[in-house]
Amino acid sequence: MGFEDDLSLRSEIDNLCAQYAHLIDDDWLEELPGLFTRDGIYRVQTRENHDLKLPLSLIYCNGADMLADRITALRTANIYEPHVYCHMLSALRILGGEGAGWRVRSNFVVVRTMAEGSQSLFASGRYFDRIVRVEGALKFQERIAIVDSRQIDTLLVIPL
Amino acid sequence: MSAPFAWPGEDVSRAPYRVYTDAELYAREQQLIFRGPTWNFVGLEAEIPNPGDFKTTFIGDAPVIVTRDAHGVTNAMVNRCAHKGSLVCYRQRGNAPELTCVYHNWTYDLAGALTGVAFRRGVGGKGGLRADFDMKAHGLQRLRVETYRGLIFATFADVTPDFADYIGAELIASIDRVLIKPLKVLGYHSQILPNNWKLYAENNKDSYHASLLHMFHNTFGVVRPTMGGGVKLSENGWHHLSYTQREALADDHIATEKVRSMQETYKLRDAGMMQHQLELGDLVTNSIQTVFPSLVVQQILNALAVRQLIPKGVDRSELIWTVLGFEDDPPDLQELRLKVNNLVGPAGLISMEDGCVGGWVQRAAKADPDAQSIMPMGVGVEPSAGSRVTEAAVRGFWQGWRACMGV
């Protein structure tokens, strides 16, 4: 059976992606680095830079520690108007096996709600993931969120 | 109707909130500042290296095309067809032998001269362009262009002094200091600011807020022992440089430095993005330079960028960050730049606050256009050696604004 037909693998990957979104949307951000391997990469990049093959990211964490530092910073140092996200995930596809893991892509839409109630479509885009199994559990070896718009409204503090 | 705008008082130590909310002033700024005697950044030579390369941008509200023509000359024109006023280029960037407006296929060369009109002679001897139509008088509106160290500037006004004279010798030297080699674009950010453009322009000139609003360094105890810094201003006060420099250190790694920590509670797990490879021949760690009205040249450790401020209505602006390296960067230095860029940009750990604080002023200012903000820190529009606790450069901005606006 190929990975394409492996429903239990698909469901496990789907669950990892949902868990990632729920940790953010439910404000359990401190748990987020735990979904990555220690040397895992997390990047948020605009589609503009991605398509132009330019290396710049909006957020570039090379290692789970850098992501953990970002979470600590947004809790303790950064100043911004309180807001929450709602992730809508769809179109998850396992693109292929790679080494001991899998390449996966999916789509996302993130609605941002400010404390005073105004809502906006903050970001839409695609996740490109490399997922591996570490001690029985699936983890992100790499998660790249490619946002469709080149524009970020006001600021980006909570990971997408 | 409101009374004509008058500046409150003689000096520039207070500004009425109306300047951020008044649509009439916004319209006058378009004419008197962005189309006035100012140089406006429109791009980098590295973005249009080859003949036929073009990019589109804005100066104030005016859409602009920047091209490199067949002779290698850099041109800037208003991006509006001489016929019906459509955008000639609706793409961000590209390469083309000529510029064609898709609406009626009017064609311009890369310097903006009208070279072709569709159905000029009509069809079957009927219709077509009237006989006395002067092609030469219907090119794209051309702007004066100057390039400096790879930066492309344009101005609408004949009276704008040459760029070097415009910002003055001292501030030219600080551009020379940062842009030492051929540039490479590492990427772009676009940040939508929920505020009048001047609130961001002021923010960049405001060296007083840096350590107060942006708490990242203090929170993580990564404040480097500094050996001073200060604020420099052009003679007319319009442009500024704010910088800090560090003590000479044997080892370049932040973790080995004796850091002054105001708060020991939080530690960076990975201090990689705080490393600094000295590459510009001095110990300056941060250098923020403004060119009135709309450009910032930034060096924060190894994060180099230019930021272009584009007004988008009285209460909205767009900030375009073009993040830079040098053409000859070895891979490890490029990787360091990409990491250090976590500090800046729309998601920047030491810059994101600038995205929201202007909006807070905008919202609070709206109700009382005749109330005033005050700028009491430091004295006059004077340079400040050794201290950045001054609002001199912000006052300098208002000096430039008043001079252009004639108020």
XYZ file of C-alpha atoms in Angstrom, chain B residues 102-291:
190
model
C -3.515 47.516 -22.984
C -6.616 49.718 -23.156
C -6.052 51.048 -26.706
C -2.542 49.747 -27.447
C -0.778 53.091 -27.209
C 2.905 52.321 -27.029
C 5.790 54.139 -25.374
C 9.506 53.512 -25.428
C 11.289 52.757 -22.149
C 12.034 56.451 -21.663
C 8.345 57.344 -21.942
C 8.155 58.768 -25.502
C 4.935 57.909 -27.377
C 5.958 55.692 -30.300
C 2.739 54.131 -31.492
C -1.006 54.735 -31.570
C -3.263 51.856 -32.654
C -5.277 52.523 -35.847
C -3.367 55.746 -36.255
C -4.377 55.938 -39.913
C -7.810 54.505 -39.267
C -9.260 51.579 -41.212
C -9.825 51.704 -44.950
C -8.986 55.388 -45.057
C -11.616 56.239 -42.452
C -11.153 57.288 -38.857
C -7.768 57.431 -37.191
C -5.718 60.046 -35.465
C -6.363 63.644 -36.413
C -3.657 65.087 -38.633
C -2.368 67.730 -36.267
C -1.852 65.337 -33.348
C 1.645 65.834 -31.923
C 3.090 62.493 -30.797
C 5.997 64.267 -29.104
C 3.671 66.187 -26.809
C 1.959 63.028 -25.583
C 4.634 60.985 -23.897
C 4.447 59.736 -20.338
C 5.213 62.417 -17.773
C 8.924 62.043 -17.086
C 10.493 62.603 -13.679
C 14.006 63.726 -12.871
C 16.062 60.729 -11.764
C 19.250 60.383 -9.760
C 20.895 57.221 -8.550
C 23.149 57.042 -5.549
C 24.984 53.897 -4.407
C 22.392 51.728 -6.143
C 19.375 53.654 -4.807
C 17.104 55.273 -7.406
C 15.432 58.551 -6.540
C 12.967 60.618 -8.551
C 11.537 64.094 -8.209
C 8.704 65.945 -9.939
C 10.285 69.343 -9.315
C 12.927 71.135 -11.347
C 13.981 73.109 -8.293
C 14.975 70.099 -6.184
C 18.727 70.401 -5.587
C 20.993 67.536 -6.678
C 20.629 64.568 -4.347
C 24.000 65.019 -2.628
C 23.176 68.646 -1.854
C 19.638 67.709 -0.894
C 20.735 65.591 2.075
C 24.127 67.219 2.695
C 27.670 65.907 3.037
C 27.345 64.441 6.519
C 24.314 62.321 5.675
C 25.695 61.312 2.270
C 28.623 59.912 4.254
C 26.297 57.719 6.283
C 24.735 56.255 3.118
C 28.295 55.612 1.894
C 28.980 53.877 5.205
C 26.176 51.311 4.823
C 25.873 50.700 1.067
C 29.519 49.850 0.569
C 29.190 47.278 -2.218
C 26.853 46.221 -5.044
C 23.528 45.287 -3.493
C 21.473 42.133 -3.678
C 17.757 42.066 -2.863
C 17.004 39.330 -0.300
C 13.272 39.981 -0.371
C 10.405 42.342 0.286
C 7.893 43.026 3.014
C 4.835 45.184 2.686
C 3.285 46.407 5.903
C -0.046 48.226 5.974
C -0.001 50.863 8.692
C -3.384 51.999 10.027
C -2.244 55.590 10.253
C -1.309 58.756 8.425
C 2.091 58.510 6.745
C 3.569 61.223 8.942
C 3.076 59.184 12.107
C 5.469 56.600 10.717
C 7.835 59.276 9.390
C 7.946 60.784 12.888
C 8.394 57.379 14.485
C 11.571 56.840 12.491
C 12.953 60.182 13.560
C 12.016 59.526 17.179
C 15.130 58.122 18.814
C 13.508 58.668 22.227
C 10.928 55.874 21.914
C 13.256 53.090 20.854
C 14.148 51.517 24.191
C 10.758 52.366 25.730
C 8.324 50.889 23.195
C 10.541 48.101 21.887
C 11.212 45.941 24.941
C 12.845 42.944 23.305
C 16.452 43.804 24.113
C 15.779 44.697 27.715
C 13.468 41.769 28.345
C 16.055 39.263 27.201
C 19.017 41.092 28.673
C 20.710 41.402 25.308
C 21.534 45.066 25.578
C 25.083 45.455 24.419
C 27.376 47.736 26.359
C 27.354 50.788 24.146
C 30.060 53.272 23.650
C 27.720 56.019 22.625
C 25.920 57.056 19.534
C 23.811 60.042 18.770
C 21.631 61.895 16.346
C 22.809 63.825 13.298
C 20.662 66.180 11.273
C 20.986 67.788 7.883
C 21.442 71.552 8.073
C 17.788 72.216 7.299
C 16.686 69.493 9.714
C 14.754 67.541 7.070
C 16.899 64.387 7.126
C 18.485 62.567 10.026
C 20.678 59.763 11.242
C 20.339 58.047 14.595
C 22.983 55.500 15.532
C 24.461 53.508 18.365
C 27.839 51.885 18.529
C 29.267 49.238 20.784
C 32.462 48.694 22.683
C 35.243 46.888 20.903
C 35.061 43.220 21.783
C 37.513 40.436 21.232
C 34.834 37.848 20.607
C 31.961 38.522 18.301
C 29.405 36.258 19.925
C 26.705 37.873 22.008
C 26.684 34.976 24.466
C 30.234 35.759 25.492
C 29.651 39.466 25.946
C 29.090 40.968 29.310
C 25.546 42.087 28.730
C 23.804 44.670 30.801
C 20.628 43.008 31.859
C 17.744 44.939 33.312
C 15.749 41.801 33.797
C 17.267 38.366 34.333
C 14.037 36.405 34.111
C 14.079 35.662 30.388
C 16.900 34.185 28.381
C 17.081 33.585 24.675
C 17.379 29.853 24.039
C 19.050 30.614 20.727
C 20.956 33.902 20.498
C 21.995 33.243 16.884
C 20.000 36.159 15.527
C 21.762 38.553 17.904
C 25.181 37.841 16.446
C 26.858 40.659 14.629
C 29.532 40.229 11.984
C 31.315 43.547 11.790
C 31.315 44.276 8.064
C 31.167 48.038 7.667
C 34.513 48.929 9.183
C 33.251 50.296 12.474
C 31.424 49.314 15.668
C 28.033 50.806 14.826
C 25.273 48.333 15.686
C 22.198 50.334 14.702
C 21.897 53.080 12.161
C 18.544 54.497 11.127
C 18.743 57.205 8.502
C 15.859 59.090 6.963
C 15.658 60.965 3.688
